[in-house]
Every structure is written in C-alpha cells, then in structure tokens.
Tab-separated table of C-alpha atoms in Angstrom:
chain	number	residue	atom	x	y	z
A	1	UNK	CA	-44.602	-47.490	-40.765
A	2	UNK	CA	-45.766	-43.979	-40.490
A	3	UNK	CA	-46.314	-44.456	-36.932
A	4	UNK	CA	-43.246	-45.323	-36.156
A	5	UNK	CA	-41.865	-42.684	-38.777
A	6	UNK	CA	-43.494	-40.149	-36.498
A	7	UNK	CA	-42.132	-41.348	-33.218
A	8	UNK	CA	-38.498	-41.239	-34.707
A	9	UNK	CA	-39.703	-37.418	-35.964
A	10	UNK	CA	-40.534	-36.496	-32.579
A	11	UNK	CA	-37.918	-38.259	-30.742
A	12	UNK	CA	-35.157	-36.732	-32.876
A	13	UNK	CA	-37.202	-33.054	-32.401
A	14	UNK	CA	-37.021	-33.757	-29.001
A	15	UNK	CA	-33.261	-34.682	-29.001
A	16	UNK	CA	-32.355	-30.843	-30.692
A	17	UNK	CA	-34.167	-28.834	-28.360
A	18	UNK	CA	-32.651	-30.960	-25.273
A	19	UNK	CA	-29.183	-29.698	-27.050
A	20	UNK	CA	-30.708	-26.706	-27.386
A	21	UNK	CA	-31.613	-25.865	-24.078
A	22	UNK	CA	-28.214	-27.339	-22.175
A	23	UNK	CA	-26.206	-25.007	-24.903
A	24	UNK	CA	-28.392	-21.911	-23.725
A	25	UNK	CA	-27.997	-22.751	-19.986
A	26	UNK	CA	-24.655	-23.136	-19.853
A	27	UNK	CA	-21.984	-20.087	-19.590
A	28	UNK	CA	-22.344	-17.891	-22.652
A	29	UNK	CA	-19.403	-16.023	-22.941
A	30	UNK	CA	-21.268	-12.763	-24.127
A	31	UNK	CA	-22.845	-12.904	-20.856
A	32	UNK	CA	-22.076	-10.574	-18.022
A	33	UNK	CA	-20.704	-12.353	-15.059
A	34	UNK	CA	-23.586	-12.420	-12.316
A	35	UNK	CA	-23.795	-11.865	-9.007
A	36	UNK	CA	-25.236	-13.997	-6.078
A	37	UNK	CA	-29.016	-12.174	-6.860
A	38	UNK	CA	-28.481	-12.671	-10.771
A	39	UNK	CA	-27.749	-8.747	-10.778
A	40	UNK	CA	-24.803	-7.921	-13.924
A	41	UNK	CA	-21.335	-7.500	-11.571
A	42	UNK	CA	-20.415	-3.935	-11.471
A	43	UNK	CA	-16.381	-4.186	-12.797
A	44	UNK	CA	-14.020	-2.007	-10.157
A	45	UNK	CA	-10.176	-1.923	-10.817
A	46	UNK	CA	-8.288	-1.979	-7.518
A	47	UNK	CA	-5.169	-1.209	-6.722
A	48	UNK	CA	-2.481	-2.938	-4.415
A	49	UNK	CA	-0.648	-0.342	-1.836
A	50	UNK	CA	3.029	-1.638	-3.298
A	51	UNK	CA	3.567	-4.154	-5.720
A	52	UNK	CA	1.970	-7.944	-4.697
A	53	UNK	CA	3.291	-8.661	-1.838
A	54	UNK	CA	1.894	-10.709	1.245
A	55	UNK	CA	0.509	-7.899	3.137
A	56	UNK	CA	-1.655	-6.838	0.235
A	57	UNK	CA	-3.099	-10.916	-0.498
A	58	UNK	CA	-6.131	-9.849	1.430
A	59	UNK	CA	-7.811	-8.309	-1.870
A	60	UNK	CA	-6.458	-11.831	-3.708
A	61	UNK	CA	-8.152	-13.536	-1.137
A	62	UNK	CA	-11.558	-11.569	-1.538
A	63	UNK	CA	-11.463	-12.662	-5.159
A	64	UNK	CA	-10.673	-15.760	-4.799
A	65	UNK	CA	-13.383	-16.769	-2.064
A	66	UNK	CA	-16.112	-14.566	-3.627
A	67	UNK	CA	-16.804	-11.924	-1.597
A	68	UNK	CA	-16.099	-9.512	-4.522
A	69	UNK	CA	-18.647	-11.436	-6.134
A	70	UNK	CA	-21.553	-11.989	-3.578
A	71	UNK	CA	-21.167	-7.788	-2.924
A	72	UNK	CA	-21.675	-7.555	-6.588
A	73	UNK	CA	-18.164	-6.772	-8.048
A	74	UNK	CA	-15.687	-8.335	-10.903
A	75	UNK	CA	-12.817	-6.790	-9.683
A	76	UNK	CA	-9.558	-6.627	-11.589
A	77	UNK	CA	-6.508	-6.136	-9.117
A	78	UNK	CA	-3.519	-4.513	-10.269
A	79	UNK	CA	-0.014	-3.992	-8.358
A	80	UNK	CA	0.101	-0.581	-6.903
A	81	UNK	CA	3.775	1.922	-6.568
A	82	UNK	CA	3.268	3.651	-3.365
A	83	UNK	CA	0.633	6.334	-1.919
A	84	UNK	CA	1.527	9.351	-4.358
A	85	UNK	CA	0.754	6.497	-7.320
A	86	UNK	CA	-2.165	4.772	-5.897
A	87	UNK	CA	-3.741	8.441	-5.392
A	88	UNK	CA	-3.511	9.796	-8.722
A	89	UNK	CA	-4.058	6.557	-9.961
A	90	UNK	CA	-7.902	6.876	-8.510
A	91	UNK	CA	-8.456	10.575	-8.914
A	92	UNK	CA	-7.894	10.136	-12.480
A	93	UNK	CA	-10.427	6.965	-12.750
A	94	UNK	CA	-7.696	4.416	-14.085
A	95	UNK	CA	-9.089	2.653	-10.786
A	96	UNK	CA	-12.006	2.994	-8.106
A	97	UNK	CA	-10.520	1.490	-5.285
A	98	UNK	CA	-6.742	1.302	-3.247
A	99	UNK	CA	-4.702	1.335	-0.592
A	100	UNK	CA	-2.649	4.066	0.847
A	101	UNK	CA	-0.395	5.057	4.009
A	102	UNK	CA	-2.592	7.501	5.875
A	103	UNK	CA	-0.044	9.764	6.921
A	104	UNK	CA	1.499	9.850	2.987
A	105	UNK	CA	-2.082	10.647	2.408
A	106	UNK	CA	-2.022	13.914	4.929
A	107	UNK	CA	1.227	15.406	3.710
A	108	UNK	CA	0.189	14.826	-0.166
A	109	UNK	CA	-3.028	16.712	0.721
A	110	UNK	CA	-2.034	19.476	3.321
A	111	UNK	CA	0.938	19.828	0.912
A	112	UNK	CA	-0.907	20.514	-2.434
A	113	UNK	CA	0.150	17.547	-3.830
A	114	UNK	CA	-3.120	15.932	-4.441
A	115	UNK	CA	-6.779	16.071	-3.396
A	116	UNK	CA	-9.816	14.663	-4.880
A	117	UNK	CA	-9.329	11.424	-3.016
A	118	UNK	CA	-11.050	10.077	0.366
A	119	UNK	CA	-10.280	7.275	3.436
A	120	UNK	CA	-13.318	4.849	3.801
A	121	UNK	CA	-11.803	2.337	6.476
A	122	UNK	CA	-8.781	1.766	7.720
A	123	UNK	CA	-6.073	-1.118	6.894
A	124	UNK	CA	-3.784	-1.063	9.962
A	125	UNK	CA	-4.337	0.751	13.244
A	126	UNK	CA	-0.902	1.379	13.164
A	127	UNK	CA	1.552	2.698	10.453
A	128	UNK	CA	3.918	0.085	9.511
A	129	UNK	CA	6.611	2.752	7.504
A	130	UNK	CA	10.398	1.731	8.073
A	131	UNK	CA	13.582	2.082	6.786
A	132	UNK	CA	14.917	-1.735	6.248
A	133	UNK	CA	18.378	-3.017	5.717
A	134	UNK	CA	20.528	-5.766	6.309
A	135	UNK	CA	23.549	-6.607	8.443
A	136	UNK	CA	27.051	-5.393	7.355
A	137	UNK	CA	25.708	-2.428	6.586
A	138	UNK	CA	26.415	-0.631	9.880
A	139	UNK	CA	22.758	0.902	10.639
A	140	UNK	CA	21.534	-0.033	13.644
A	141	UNK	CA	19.999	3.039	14.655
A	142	UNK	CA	18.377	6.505	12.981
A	143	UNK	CA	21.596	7.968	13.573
A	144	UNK	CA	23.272	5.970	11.622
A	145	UNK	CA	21.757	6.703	8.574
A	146	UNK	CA	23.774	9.549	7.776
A	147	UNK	CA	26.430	9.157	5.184
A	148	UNK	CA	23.849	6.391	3.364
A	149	UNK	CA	22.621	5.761	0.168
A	150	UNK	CA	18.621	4.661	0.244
A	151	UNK	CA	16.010	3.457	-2.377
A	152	UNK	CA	12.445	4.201	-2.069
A	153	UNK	CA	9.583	4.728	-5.136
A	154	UNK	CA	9.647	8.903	-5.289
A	155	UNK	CA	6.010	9.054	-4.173
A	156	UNK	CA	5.847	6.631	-1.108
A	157	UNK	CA	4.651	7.256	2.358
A	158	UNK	CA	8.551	6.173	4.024
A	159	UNK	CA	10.595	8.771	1.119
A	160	UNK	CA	7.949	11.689	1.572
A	161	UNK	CA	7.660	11.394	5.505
A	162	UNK	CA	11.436	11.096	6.134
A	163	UNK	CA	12.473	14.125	7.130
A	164	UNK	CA	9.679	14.520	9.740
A	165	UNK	CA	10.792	11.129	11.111
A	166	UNK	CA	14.666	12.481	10.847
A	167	UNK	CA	13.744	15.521	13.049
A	168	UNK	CA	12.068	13.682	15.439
A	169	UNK	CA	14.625	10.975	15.525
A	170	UNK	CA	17.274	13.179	15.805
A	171	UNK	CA	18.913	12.342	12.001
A	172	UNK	CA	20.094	15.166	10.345
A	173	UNK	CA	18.582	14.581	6.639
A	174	UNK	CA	20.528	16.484	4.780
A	175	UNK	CA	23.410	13.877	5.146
A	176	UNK	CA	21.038	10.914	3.954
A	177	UNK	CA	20.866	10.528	0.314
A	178	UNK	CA	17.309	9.033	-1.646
A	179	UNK	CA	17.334	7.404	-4.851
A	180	UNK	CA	14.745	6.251	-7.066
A	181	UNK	CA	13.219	2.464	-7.076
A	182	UNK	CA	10.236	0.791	-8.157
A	183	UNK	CA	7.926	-1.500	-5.605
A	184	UNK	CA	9.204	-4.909	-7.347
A	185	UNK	CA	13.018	-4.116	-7.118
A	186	UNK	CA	13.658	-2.482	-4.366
A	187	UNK	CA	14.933	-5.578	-2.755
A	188	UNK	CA	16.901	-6.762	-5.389
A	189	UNK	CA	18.252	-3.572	-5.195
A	190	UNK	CA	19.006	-3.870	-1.893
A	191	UNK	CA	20.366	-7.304	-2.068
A	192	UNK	CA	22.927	-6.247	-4.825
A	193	UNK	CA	24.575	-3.642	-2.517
A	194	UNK	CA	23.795	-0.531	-4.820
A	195	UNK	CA	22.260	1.306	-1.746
A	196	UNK	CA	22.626	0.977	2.221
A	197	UNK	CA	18.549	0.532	3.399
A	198	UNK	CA	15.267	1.162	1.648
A	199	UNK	CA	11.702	2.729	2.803
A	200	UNK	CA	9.479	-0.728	3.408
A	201	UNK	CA	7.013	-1.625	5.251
A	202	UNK	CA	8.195	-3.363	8.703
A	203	UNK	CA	5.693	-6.696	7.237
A	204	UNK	CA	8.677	-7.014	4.588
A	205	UNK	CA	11.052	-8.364	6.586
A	206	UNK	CA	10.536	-12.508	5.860
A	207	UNK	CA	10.652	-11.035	2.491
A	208	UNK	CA	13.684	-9.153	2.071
A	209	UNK	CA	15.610	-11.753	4.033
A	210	UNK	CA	14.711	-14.328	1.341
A	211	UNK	CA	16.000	-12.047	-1.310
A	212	UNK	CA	19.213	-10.925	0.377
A	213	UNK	CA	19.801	-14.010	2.005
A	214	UNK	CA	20.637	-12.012	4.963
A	215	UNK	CA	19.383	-11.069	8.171
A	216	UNK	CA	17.257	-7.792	7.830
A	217	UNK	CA	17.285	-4.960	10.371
A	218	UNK	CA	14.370	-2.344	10.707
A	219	UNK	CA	13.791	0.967	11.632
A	220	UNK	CA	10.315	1.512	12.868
A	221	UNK	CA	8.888	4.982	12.159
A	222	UNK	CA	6.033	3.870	14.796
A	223	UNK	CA	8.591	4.198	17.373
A	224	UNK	CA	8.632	8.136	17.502
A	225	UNK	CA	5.019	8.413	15.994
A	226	UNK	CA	3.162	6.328	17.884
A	227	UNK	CA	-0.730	7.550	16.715
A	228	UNK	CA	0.031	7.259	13.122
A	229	UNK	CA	-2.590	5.039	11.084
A	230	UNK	CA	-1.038	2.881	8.870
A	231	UNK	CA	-2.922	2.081	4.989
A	232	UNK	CA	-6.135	3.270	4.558
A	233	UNK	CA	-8.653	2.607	1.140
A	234	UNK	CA	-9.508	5.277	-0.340
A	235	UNK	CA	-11.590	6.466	-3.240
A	236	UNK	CA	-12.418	9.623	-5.405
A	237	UNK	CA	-14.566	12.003	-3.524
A	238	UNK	CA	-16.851	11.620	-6.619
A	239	UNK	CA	-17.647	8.332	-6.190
A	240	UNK	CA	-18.182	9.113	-2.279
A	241	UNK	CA	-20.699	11.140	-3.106
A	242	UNK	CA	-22.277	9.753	-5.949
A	243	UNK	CA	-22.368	6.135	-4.867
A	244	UNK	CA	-22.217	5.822	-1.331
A	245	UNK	CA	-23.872	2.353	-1.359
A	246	UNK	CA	-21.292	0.989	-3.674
A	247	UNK	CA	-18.147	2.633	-1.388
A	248	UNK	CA	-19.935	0.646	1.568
A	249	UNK	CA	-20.814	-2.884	-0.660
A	250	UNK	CA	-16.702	-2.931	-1.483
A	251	UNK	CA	-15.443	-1.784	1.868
A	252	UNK	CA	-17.247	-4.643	3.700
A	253	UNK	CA	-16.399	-6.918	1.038
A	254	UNK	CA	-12.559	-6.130	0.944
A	255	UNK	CA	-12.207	-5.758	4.958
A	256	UNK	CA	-14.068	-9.499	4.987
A	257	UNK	CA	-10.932	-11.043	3.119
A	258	UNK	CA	-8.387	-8.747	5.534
A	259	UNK	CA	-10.299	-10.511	8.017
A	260	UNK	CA	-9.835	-14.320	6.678
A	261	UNK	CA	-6.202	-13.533	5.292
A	262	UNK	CA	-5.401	-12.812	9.140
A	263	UNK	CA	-7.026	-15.604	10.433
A	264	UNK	CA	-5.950	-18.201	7.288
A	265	UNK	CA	-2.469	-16.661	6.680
A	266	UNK	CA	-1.374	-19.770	4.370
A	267	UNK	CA	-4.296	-20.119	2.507
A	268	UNK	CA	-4.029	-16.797	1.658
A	269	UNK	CA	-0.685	-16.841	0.642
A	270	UNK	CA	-1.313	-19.776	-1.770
A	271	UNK	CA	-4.291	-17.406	-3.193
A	272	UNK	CA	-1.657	-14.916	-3.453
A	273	UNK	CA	0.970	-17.510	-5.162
A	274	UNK	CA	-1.849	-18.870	-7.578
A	275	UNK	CA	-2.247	-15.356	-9.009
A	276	UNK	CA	1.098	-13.782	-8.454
A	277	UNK	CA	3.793	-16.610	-10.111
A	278	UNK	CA	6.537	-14.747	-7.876
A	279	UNK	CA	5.114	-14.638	-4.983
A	280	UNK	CA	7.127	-16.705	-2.341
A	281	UNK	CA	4.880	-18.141	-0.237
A	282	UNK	CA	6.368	-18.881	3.319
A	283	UNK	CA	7.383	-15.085	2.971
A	284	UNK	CA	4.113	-14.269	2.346
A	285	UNK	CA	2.533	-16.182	4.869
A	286	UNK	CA	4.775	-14.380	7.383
A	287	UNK	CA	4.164	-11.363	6.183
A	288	UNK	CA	0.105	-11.445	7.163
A	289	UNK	CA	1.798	-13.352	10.551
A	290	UNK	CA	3.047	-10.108	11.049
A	291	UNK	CA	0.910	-7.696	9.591
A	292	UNK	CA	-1.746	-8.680	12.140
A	293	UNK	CA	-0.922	-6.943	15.123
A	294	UNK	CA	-1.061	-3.881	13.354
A	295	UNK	CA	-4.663	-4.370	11.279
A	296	UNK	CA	-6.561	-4.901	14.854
A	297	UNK	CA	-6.948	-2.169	17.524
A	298	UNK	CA	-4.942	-3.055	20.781
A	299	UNK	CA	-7.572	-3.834	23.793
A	300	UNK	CA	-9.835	-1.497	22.280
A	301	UNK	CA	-12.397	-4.488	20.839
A	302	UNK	CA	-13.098	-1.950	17.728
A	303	UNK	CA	-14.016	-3.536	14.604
A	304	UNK	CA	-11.654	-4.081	11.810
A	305	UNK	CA	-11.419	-1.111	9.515
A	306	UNK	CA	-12.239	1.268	11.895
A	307	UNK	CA	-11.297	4.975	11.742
A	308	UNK	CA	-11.147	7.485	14.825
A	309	UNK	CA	-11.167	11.416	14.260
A	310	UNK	CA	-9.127	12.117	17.286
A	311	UNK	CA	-6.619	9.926	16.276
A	312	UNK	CA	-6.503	11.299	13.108
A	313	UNK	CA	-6.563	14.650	14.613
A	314	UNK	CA	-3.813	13.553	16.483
A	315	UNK	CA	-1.480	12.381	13.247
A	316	UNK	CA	-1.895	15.679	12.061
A	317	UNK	CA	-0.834	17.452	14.953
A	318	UNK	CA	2.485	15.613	15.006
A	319	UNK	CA	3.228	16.436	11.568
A	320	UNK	CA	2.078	20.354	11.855
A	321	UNK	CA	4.625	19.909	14.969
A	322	UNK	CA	7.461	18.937	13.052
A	323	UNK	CA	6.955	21.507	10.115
A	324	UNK	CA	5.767	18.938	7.396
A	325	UNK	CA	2.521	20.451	6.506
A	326	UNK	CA	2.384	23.619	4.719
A	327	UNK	CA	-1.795	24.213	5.616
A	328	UNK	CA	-3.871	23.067	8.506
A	329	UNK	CA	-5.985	20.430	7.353
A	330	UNK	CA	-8.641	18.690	9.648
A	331	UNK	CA	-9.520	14.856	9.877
A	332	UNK	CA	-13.131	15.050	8.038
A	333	UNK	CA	-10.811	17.109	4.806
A	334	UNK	CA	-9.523	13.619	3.783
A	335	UNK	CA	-11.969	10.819	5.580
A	336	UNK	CA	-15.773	10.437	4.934
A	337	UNK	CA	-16.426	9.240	8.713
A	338	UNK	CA	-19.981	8.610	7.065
A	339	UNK	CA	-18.971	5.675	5.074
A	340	UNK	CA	-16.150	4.333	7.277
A	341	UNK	CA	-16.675	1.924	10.043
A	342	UNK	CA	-17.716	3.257	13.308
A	343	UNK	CA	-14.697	3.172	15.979
C-alpha cells in the first residue's frame, strides 16, 4: 500500500511540473516579443507617406511576412499627412522612421521650414506628384487650372511645389486657388464637387475613380521635371548618427517588402485590407501595378532604394532655376549617401 501510495505521489508530482513547464514555455505576455536570434525586438513607430493607401502596403507587407521581425523590429505603423507632417513627425521622435517626397523634402529644408531630418534610400526613382481630377471638370491641361478650386493637406509635396511646376508649365498661379484637406478625404472631397482637382499621387488613380465613380484625369508634375526623385525614408539626423546599424537593419528590411509588394501586388493588398478595414483592394492592387515603374531605375539595373548625388544635384538645380529655394543647399545637406544604397 505504501508502495503504491508513493508511485501515485510521484506520478501526480510529476503531472504539476509537466503543467508547469508547458505554462512557462508558452507565450508569457510580460515577455518582450523576440526576434529570429532570441534578441528583445527594438519597437520603431513608422509612418505612412499619406494616409493607407496601396502605394504605402509595402511597410504592411514587411509586417506581415516578418521581415520587421527577423531585422529585429516590432514596428507600429501609423497613417502619415504628407511630407511637411511626416518630417516633423520624426524630428520630434513621435516616430523613427517615414516616407517623404524628395523634392517636398528640398524646398522644406532650403526653405527653413525644417531640418533635423535625413534620406536613407529611395522609394521611387521617379516623383509621382500630380494634380488629379475627374471628367466634367474641364482640366485637361496645366493651363486649365486657372479659375479652379483645389484640395491638398497644407504641408504636402504637390501644394508646396506648385508654383514651381506652374512656372514651368506655363500656369499662372495666382489664378489657382488651394484649400485645405486631410490624406483620407481628399477624394471624397473631390467626389462631392466642393473643389475642381486635388494634389495626389499619379498611383491614386484606380483609387479615386472608385470613389468618384468617374473617370480620373492626371496631371503629371514628372512631365516638366523629369530628374525629380519621388518618396524617400528618412530619419532624424540623430539617429543617423547614433545608430547607423539600426538605420541600415530597417532600410533593408522595409525596401525587402517594397520589393515583394511589387512583385505580389494582391497579396499585398489583402495584407493591406487585413489591417486597414477601408482599404479597397482591387484599387490597391492597382495602385502597386502602377507604382512599379516608378520604384525601379529604367535600364539602369540599380538596386531598389538606390540614391544618386547627381541626380539629386540635379533636382535642386531645377528648383534654384525656377526661384523656389531661398538658400543653396547641396545633395549630402539632406541624404546620408553612407547609409543609403549604393547607385
């Protein structure tokens, strides 16, 4: 009897620290999250370039399949409201990490408007800035923008480099009136007939004509500035210099999911849908469809992400040309080649 009083001892001993040891191994939600080495995941807040929209799914997407993760980030992504946002946004550490136009970026920096704030790699080799509208409105050239109403957020790369695209374009911009939007309604906005065009992206097109229901009509600003860069990521200067390695662990990481977002343009849109409820995704799948002859250098076989000082050089001399920038700035003032991909 005592024998077999022991075995049931043990046995039942043996039962508790079984439970003991699958309750230990199991999450724990005090726990930091852990990286592919075991190492505690460094948390980075980034930012969108406007709103969540299919050309910006590419960060969902690095979430979503873990490249955050394997780099050694938990990153929380949050919708962005235009270069001038985004910026101060990241100079004032609400963020690490985000998207802006490159040439927004150049006139908010030559201008006095901001500084603090670096390029690591580039989004698109080309800048995608346009003014969109829709038929019936009678624009079907620069020209005919005068005597219109349009929308834009105040800070955003299309508002703020306007009149340099007027005056090359031949629009005279005092007879073009800007009102305020935000990134989410501009459409709707749009749609409802309150205003004649808005600054967008050329990407939003598949978009705005399933809001309006109607065909959409662009305006390229690429078509008089033709060596304009399109978004960039930035960061603080601060954390450029203080943490290089990290700037270069979340660059490759985010640039990885550009890269599979282009390639898997529905799967990423689905990413982008089960994380954004209103994303649409056949809109957003279109979007990338289209976003991808501007993210890869034409017959130059560079590398995605890849930034070129002459180029840049190049932007700037076609905005000191057209009056927009109040100091000469050079390309190394607002880009740490060191940490960007090579061209």
């Amino acid at each position: 009897m005592r024998r077999l009083t022991r075995t049931v001892a043990a046995a039942t001993m043996a039962a508790a620290l079984a439970l003991v040891a699958a309750c230990s191994s199991g999450s724990d939600s005090t726990e930091e999250p852990k990286g592919g080495e075991g190492a505690a995941l460094e948390k980075v807040t980034y930012l969108t370039s406007f709103g969540n929209f299919g050309r910006d799914s590419y960060a969902w997407v690095a979430k979503e399949k873990g490249f955050f993760r394997e780099a050694g980030f938990d990153v929380e992504i949050k919708a962005g409201q235009g270069t001038n946002a985004v910026i101060q946004t990241i100079v004032g550490g609400q963020a690490q990490f985000g998207p802006i136009d490159l040439t927004g970026g150049l006139l908010q920096f030559a201008n006095g408007q901001a500084k603090d704030f670096v390029a690591v790699a580039a989004i698109q080799q080309r800048t995608m800035a346009a003014i969109a509208t829709v038929e019936g409105k009678n624009i079907a050239s620069p020209k005919d923008l005068e005597g219109k109403k349009l929308a834009d957020t105040p800070g955003s790369v299309v508002r703020n480099l306007f009149p340099t695209y007027a005056k090359l374009a031949g629009v005279d911009v005092n007879k073009v009136t800007w009102v305020n939007g935000e990134a989410q309604t501009l459409m709707g906005t749009l749609a409802s007939g309150a205003v004649d065009g808005i600054g967008q992206f050329v990407v939003g097109q598949p978009t705005i004509e399933t809001v309006t229901k109607k065909k959409a009509i662009l305006l390229p600003y690429s078509e008089y500035m033709q060596d304009l860069y399109g978004n960039v990521l930035i960061t603080s200067t601060k954390i450029a210099k203080e943490n290089p390695d990290m700037v270069k662990r979340f660059t490759g990481a985010l640039l990885k999911g550009l890269e599979y977002a282009l390639t898997n343009p529905q799967e990423a849109a689905e990413l982008l849908k089960k994380n954004v409820d209103a994303a649409n995704v056949p809109a957003s799948k279109a979007e990338l469809e289209l976003m991808a002859g501007y993210v890869r250098s034409n017959n130059s076989g560079a590398a995605i992400g890849t930034l070129d000082s002459g180029r840049v050089a190049k932007s700037i001399a076609i905005l000191q040309g057209a009056g927009a920038l109040k100091q000469n700035i050079t390309p190394d003032q607002i880009i740490d080649f060191g940490l960007a991909p090579k061209a």
